[in-house]
Coordinates of C-alpha atoms in Angstrom, one line a residue:
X1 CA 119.8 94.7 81.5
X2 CA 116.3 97.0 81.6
X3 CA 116.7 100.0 82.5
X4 CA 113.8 102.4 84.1
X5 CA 114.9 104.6 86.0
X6 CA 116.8 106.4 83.7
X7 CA 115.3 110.4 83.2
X8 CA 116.8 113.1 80.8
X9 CA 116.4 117.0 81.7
X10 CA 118.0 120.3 79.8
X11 CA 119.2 123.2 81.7
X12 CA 120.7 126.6 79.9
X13 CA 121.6 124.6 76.9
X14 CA 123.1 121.6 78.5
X15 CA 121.6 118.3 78.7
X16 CA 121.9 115.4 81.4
X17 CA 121.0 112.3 82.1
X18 CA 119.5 110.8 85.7
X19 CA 119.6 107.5 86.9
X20 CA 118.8 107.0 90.4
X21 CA 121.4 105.5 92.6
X22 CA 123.5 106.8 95.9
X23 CA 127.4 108.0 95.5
X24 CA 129.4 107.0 98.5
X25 CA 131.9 109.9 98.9
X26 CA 134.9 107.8 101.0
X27 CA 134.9 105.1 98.6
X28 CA 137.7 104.9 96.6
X29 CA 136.6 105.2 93.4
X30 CA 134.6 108.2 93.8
X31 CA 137.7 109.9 95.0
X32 CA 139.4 108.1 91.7
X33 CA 136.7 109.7 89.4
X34 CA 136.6 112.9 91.2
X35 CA 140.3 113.3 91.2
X36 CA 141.4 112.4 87.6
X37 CA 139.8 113.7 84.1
X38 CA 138.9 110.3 83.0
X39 CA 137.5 111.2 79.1
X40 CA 136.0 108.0 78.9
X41 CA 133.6 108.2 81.7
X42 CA 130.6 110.3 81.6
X43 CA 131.2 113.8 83.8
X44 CA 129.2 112.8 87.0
X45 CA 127.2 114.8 89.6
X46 CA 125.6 113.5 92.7
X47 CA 122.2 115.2 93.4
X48 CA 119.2 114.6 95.6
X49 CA 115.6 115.3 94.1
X50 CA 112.7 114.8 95.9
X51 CA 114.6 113.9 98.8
X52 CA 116.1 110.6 96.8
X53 CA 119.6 110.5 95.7
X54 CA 120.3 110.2 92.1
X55 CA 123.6 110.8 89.8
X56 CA 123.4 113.2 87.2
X57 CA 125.4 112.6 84.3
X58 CA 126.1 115.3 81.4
X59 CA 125.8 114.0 77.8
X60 CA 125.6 118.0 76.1
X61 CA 126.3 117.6 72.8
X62 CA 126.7 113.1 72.4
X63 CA 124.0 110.8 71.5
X64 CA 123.7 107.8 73.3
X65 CA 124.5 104.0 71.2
X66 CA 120.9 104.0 69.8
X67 CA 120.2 107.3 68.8
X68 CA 124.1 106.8 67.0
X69 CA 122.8 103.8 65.3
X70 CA 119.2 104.8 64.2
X71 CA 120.5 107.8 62.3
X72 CA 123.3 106.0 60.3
X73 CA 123.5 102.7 58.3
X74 CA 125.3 100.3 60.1
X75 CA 127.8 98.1 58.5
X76 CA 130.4 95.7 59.3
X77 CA 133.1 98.2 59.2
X78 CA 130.6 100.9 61.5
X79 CA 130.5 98.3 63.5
X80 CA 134.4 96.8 64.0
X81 CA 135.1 100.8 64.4
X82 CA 132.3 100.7 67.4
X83 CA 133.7 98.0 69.2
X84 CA 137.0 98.4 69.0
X85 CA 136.3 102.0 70.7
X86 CA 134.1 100.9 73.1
X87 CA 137.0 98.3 74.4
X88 CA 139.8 101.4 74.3
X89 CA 137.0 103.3 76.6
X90 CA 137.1 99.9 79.0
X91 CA 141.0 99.5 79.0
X92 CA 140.8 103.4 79.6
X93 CA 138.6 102.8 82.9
X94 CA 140.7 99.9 84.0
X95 CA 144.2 101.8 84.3
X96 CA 142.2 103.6 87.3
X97 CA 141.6 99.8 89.4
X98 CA 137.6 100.5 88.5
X99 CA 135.6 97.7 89.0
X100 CA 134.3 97.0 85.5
X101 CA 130.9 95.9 87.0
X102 CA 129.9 99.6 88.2
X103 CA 130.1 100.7 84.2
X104 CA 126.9 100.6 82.6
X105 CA 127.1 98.8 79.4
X106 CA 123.4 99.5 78.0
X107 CA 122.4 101.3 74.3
X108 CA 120.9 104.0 76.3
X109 CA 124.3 104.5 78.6
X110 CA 126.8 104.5 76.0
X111 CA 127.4 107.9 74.5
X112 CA 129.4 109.2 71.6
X113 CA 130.2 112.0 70.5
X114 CA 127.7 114.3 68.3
X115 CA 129.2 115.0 64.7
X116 CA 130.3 114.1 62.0
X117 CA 131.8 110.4 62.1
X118 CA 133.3 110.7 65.4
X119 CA 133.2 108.2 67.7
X120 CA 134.8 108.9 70.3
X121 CA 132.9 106.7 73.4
X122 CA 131.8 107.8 76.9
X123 CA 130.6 104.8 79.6
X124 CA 128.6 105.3 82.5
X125 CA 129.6 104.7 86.3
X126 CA 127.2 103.4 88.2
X127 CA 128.2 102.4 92.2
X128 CA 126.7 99.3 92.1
X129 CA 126.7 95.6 90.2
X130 CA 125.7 96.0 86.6
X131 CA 126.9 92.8 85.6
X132 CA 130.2 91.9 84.0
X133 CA 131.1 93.1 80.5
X134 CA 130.8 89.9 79.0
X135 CA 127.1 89.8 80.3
X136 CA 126.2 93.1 79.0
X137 CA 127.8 93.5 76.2
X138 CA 126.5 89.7 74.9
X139 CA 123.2 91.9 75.0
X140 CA 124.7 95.5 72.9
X141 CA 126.2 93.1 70.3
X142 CA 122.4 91.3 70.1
X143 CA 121.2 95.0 69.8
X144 CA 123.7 95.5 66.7
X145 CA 122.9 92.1 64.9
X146 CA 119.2 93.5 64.7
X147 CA 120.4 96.9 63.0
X148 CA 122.9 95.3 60.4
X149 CA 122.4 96.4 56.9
X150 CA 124.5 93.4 54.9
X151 CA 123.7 92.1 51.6
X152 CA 127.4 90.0 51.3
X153 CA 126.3 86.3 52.4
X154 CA 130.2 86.4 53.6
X155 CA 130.5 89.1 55.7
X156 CA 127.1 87.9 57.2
X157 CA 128.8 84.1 58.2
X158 CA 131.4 86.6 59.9
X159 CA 129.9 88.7 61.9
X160 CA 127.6 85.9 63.1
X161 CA 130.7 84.2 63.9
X162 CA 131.6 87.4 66.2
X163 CA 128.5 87.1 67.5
X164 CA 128.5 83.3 68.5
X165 CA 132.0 84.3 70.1
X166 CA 130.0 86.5 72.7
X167 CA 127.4 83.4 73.4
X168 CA 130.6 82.2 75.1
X169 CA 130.6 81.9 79.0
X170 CA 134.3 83.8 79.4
X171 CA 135.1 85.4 76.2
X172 CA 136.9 88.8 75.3
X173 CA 136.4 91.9 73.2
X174 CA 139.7 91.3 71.4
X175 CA 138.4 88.0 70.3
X176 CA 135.1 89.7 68.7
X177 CA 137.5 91.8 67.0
X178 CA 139.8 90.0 65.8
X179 CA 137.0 88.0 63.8
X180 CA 135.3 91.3 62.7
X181 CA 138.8 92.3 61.1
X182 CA 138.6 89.3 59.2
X183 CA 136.3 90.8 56.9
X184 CA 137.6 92.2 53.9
X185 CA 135.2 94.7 52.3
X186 CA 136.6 94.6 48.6
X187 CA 134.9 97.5 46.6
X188 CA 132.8 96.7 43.9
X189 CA 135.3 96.2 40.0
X190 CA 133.2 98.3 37.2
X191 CA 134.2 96.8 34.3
X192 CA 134.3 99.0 30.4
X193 CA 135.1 98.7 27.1
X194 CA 138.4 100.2 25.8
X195 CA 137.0 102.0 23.0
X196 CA 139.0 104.3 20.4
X197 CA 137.4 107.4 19.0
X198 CA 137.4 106.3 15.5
X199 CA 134.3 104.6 14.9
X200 CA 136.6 102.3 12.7
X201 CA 138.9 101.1 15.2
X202 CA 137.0 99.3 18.1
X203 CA 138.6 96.5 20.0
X204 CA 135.5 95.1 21.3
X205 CA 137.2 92.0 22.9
X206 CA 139.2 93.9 25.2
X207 CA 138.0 94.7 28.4
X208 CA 139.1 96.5 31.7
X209 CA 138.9 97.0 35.2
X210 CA 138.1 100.3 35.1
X211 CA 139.8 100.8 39.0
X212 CA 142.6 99.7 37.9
X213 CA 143.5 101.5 34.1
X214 CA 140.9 104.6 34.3
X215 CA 143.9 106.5 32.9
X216 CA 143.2 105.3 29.6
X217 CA 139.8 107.2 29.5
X218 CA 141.9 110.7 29.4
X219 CA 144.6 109.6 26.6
X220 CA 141.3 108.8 24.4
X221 CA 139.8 111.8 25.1
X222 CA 142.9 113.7 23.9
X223 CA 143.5 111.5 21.4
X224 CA 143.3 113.4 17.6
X225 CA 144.8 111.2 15.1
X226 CA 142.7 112.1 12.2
X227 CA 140.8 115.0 10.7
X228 CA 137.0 113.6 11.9
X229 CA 138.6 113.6 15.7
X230 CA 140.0 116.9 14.9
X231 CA 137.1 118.8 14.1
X232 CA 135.1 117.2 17.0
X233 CA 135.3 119.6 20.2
X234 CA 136.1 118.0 23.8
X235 CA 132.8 117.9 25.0
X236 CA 131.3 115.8 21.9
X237 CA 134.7 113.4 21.9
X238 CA 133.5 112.8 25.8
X239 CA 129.6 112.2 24.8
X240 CA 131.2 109.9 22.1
X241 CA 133.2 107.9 24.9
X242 CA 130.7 107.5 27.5
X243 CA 128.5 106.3 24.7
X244 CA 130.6 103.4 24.1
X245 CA 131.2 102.7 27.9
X246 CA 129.5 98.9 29.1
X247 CA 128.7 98.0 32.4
X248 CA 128.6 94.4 32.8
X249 CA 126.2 94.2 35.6
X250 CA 123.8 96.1 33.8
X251 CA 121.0 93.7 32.5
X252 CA 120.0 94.7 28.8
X253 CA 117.0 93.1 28.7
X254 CA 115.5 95.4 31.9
X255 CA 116.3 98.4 29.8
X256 CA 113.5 101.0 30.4
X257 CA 111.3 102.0 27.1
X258 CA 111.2 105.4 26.0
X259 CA 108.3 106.7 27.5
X260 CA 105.7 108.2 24.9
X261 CA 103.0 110.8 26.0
X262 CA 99.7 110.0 24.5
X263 CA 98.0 114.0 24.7
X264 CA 94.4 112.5 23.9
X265 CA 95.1 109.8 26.7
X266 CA 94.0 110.7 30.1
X267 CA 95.1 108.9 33.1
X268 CA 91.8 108.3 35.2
X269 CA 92.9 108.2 39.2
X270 CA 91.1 105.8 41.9
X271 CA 88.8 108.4 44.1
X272 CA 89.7 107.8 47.4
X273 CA 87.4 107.6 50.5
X274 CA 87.1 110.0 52.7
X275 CA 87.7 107.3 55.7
X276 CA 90.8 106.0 53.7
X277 CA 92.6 109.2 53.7
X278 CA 95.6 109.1 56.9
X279 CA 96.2 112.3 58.7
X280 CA 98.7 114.1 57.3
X281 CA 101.1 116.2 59.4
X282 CA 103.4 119.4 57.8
X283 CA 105.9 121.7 59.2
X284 CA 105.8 125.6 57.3
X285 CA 108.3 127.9 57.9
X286 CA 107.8 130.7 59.9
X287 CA 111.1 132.6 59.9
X288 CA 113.8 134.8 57.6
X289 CA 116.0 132.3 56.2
X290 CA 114.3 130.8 53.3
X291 CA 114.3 127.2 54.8
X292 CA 111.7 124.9 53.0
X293 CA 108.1 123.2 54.5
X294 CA 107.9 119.9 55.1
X295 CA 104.9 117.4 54.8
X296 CA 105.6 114.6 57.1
X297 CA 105.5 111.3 55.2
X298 CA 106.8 108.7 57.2
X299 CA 106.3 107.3 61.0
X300 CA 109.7 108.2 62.0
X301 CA 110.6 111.4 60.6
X302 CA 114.0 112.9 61.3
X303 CA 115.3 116.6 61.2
X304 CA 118.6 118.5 61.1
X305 CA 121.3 119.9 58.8
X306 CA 122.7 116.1 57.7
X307 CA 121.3 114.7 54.5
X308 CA 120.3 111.4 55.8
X309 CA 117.6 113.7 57.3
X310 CA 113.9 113.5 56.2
X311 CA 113.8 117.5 56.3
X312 CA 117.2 118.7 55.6
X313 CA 117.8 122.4 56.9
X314 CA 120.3 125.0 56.2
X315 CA 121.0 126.6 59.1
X316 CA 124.2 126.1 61.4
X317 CA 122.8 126.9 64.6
X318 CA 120.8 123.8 63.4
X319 CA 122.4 120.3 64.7
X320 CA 123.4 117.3 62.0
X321 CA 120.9 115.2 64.0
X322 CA 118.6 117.6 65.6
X323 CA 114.8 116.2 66.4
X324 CA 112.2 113.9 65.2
X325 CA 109.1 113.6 64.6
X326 CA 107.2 109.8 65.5
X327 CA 103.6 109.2 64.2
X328 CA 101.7 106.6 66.7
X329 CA 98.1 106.5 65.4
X330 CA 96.5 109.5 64.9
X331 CA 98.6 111.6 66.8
X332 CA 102.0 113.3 65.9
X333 CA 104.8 113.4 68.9
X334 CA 108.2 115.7 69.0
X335 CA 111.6 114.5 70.3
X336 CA 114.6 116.4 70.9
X337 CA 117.9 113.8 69.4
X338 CA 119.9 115.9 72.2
X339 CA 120.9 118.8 70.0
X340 CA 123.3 121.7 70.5
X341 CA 120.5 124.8 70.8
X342 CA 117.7 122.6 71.5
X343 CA 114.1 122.1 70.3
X344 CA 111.2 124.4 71.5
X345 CA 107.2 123.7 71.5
X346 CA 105.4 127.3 71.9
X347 CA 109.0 128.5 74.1
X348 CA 109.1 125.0 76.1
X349 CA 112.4 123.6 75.9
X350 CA 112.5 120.1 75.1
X351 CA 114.5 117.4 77.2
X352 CA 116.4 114.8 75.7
X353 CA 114.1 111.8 74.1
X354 CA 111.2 112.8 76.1
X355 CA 108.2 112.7 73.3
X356 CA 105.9 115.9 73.4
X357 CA 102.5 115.5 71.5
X358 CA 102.0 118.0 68.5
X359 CA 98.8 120.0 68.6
X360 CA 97.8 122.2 65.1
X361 CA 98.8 125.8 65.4
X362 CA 102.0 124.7 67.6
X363 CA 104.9 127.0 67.0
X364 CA 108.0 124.9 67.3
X365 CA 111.7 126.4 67.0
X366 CA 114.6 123.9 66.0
X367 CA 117.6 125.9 67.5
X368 CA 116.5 129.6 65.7
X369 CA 114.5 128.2 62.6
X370 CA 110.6 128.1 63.2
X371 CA 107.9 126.5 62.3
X372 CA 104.2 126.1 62.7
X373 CA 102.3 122.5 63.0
X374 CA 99.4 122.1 61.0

């Protein structure tokens, strides 16, 4: 289901969103809503703008489904925890007799929390038919499919399987669970030699799961049964170790060369035309707490404090996911990812994924670090 009418607007540090539609007050699940603290429905506000009635719905501090996804990896197990939360939102909604074709299943509509690995879910109400959930969530889970990062052949067959579930006319959330939690995400075995510190006695046929018996490395270490062992110190009977360790996935033949600097040799560089060169945006500091610049390198470039970030800041007032920067063409845009303080451009506040173009000499503030556009 498309969505277009949806707007986003910030008001004294708190965000919400606006879809157009008209709240009957008398109905009964209005008085439901408005009577019980239901945490898994978005806190809703009926408003007229303009003379047209719209709901305004207050996501301070969450990130709806795609912003959630875009900004993390997401892997069979993100996604078994996503659904599974999604359906305890729905069975939530249901113990109130809510029509499960007013909530709003859509990317943009479902919100989680902001932080950390919560994910804590929040659905959207919407007076009117929205579909049922096997209809929209059929198109969420064809969202996820094209976000998957999987390399295990496996787990791929699986979650295709989940997939093929929701292709189904009448099917159920528990089913596309229940196959998700078939997979079985076995961690990697790293395999060494058990070596001795005497360079005399090596038992080179024996060989280890290192997950399993990484005791062993410590007795070796404080092992001193002769004088040579002895006289070594800790830190050289560790270099000694390590230097007998063998990873078996490690291809010998792709070993690297030492790499030998030639002083007379001189490394000529292609000159570059002047109408090959792409414009170039940076971000320099402008404030007091020794955060770094930033040249912006990629089309979709994302700030905040979490190191997934393109620009990683320091600052707390600065959120984990904060803003990000899109290039399209020539031209540089802004977006505010729904943070905590907010994102400024010359004292304009910015609202929620609304893109504002960058001109040079533009003073933007994340939260209370600044910078200047060039």
């Amino acid at each position: 289901m498309e969505l277009t009418n949806i707007e986003y607007e910030r008001k004294h540090n708190e965000s919400y969103m606006i879809i157009d539609a008209n709240l009957d007050s008398k109905s009964y699940e209005t008085k439901m809503i408005k009577s019980n603290d239901i945490r898994a429905l978005l806190d809703m506000t009926s408003v007229s703008i303009n003379g047209v009635d719209k709901l305004s719905y207050k996501i301070s501090r969450m990130e709806n489904l795609e912003d959630f996804v875009e900004s993390r990896d997401l892997d069979a197990e993100n996604l078994s925890r996503l659904i599974i939360n999604i359906k305890i939102a729905l069975d939530e909604i249901s113990k109130y007799l809510i029509d499960e074709n007013h909530i709003l299943l859509n990317k943009e509509t479902i919100f989680l929390e902001k932080g950390g690995d919560s994910y804590q879910v929040n659905l959207c109400y919407l007076p009117k038919n929205s579909g049922s959930v096997q209809e929209q969530f059929r198109e969420v889970m064809e969202y996820f499919i094209t976000k998957l990062t999987i390399s295990d052949r496996e787990i791929s067959k699986q979650i295709y399987a989940a997939y093929e579930i929701c292709l189904k006319e009448d099917y159920t959330l528990d089913e596309v669970i229940d196959c998700l939690q078939k997979i079985k995400c076995e961690k990697p075995q790293i395999y060494v030699e058990k070596v001795s510190l005497d360079d005399d006695d090596v038992d080179n046929s024996a060989v280890y799961d290192a997950t399993q018996e990484s005791e062993y490395i410590t007795d070796y270490i404080e092992m001193g049964a002769n004088e040579d062992n002895r006289r070594e110190g800790p830190f050289e009977k560790l270099r000694n170790l390590f230097s007998k360790l063998r990873f078996e996935d490690i291809d010998t033949e792709k070993a690297s060369e030492d790499f030998v600097f030639d002083p007379d040799y001189e490394l000529e560089e292609k000159t570059v035309l002047l109408t090959e060169t792409k414009p170039v945006g940076r971000l320099v500091y402008d404030g007091n707490n020794n955060e770094d610049d930033f040249i912006i390198t990629k089309d979709i470039f994302k700030i905040g404090t979490a190191k997934n970030n393109d620009a990683v800041l320091k600052a707390k007032t600065v959120s984990g996911n904060h803003a990000k920067i899109t290039k399209e063409g020539n031209d540089f845009y802004l977006c505010d990812s729904n943070s905590t303080n907010g994102s400024f451009i010359n004292s304009l506040p910015l609202a929620y994924r609304k893109s504002y173009k960058l001109n040079p000499m533009d003073r933007i503030k994340f939260a209370s670090e600044s910078y200047i556009f060039y």
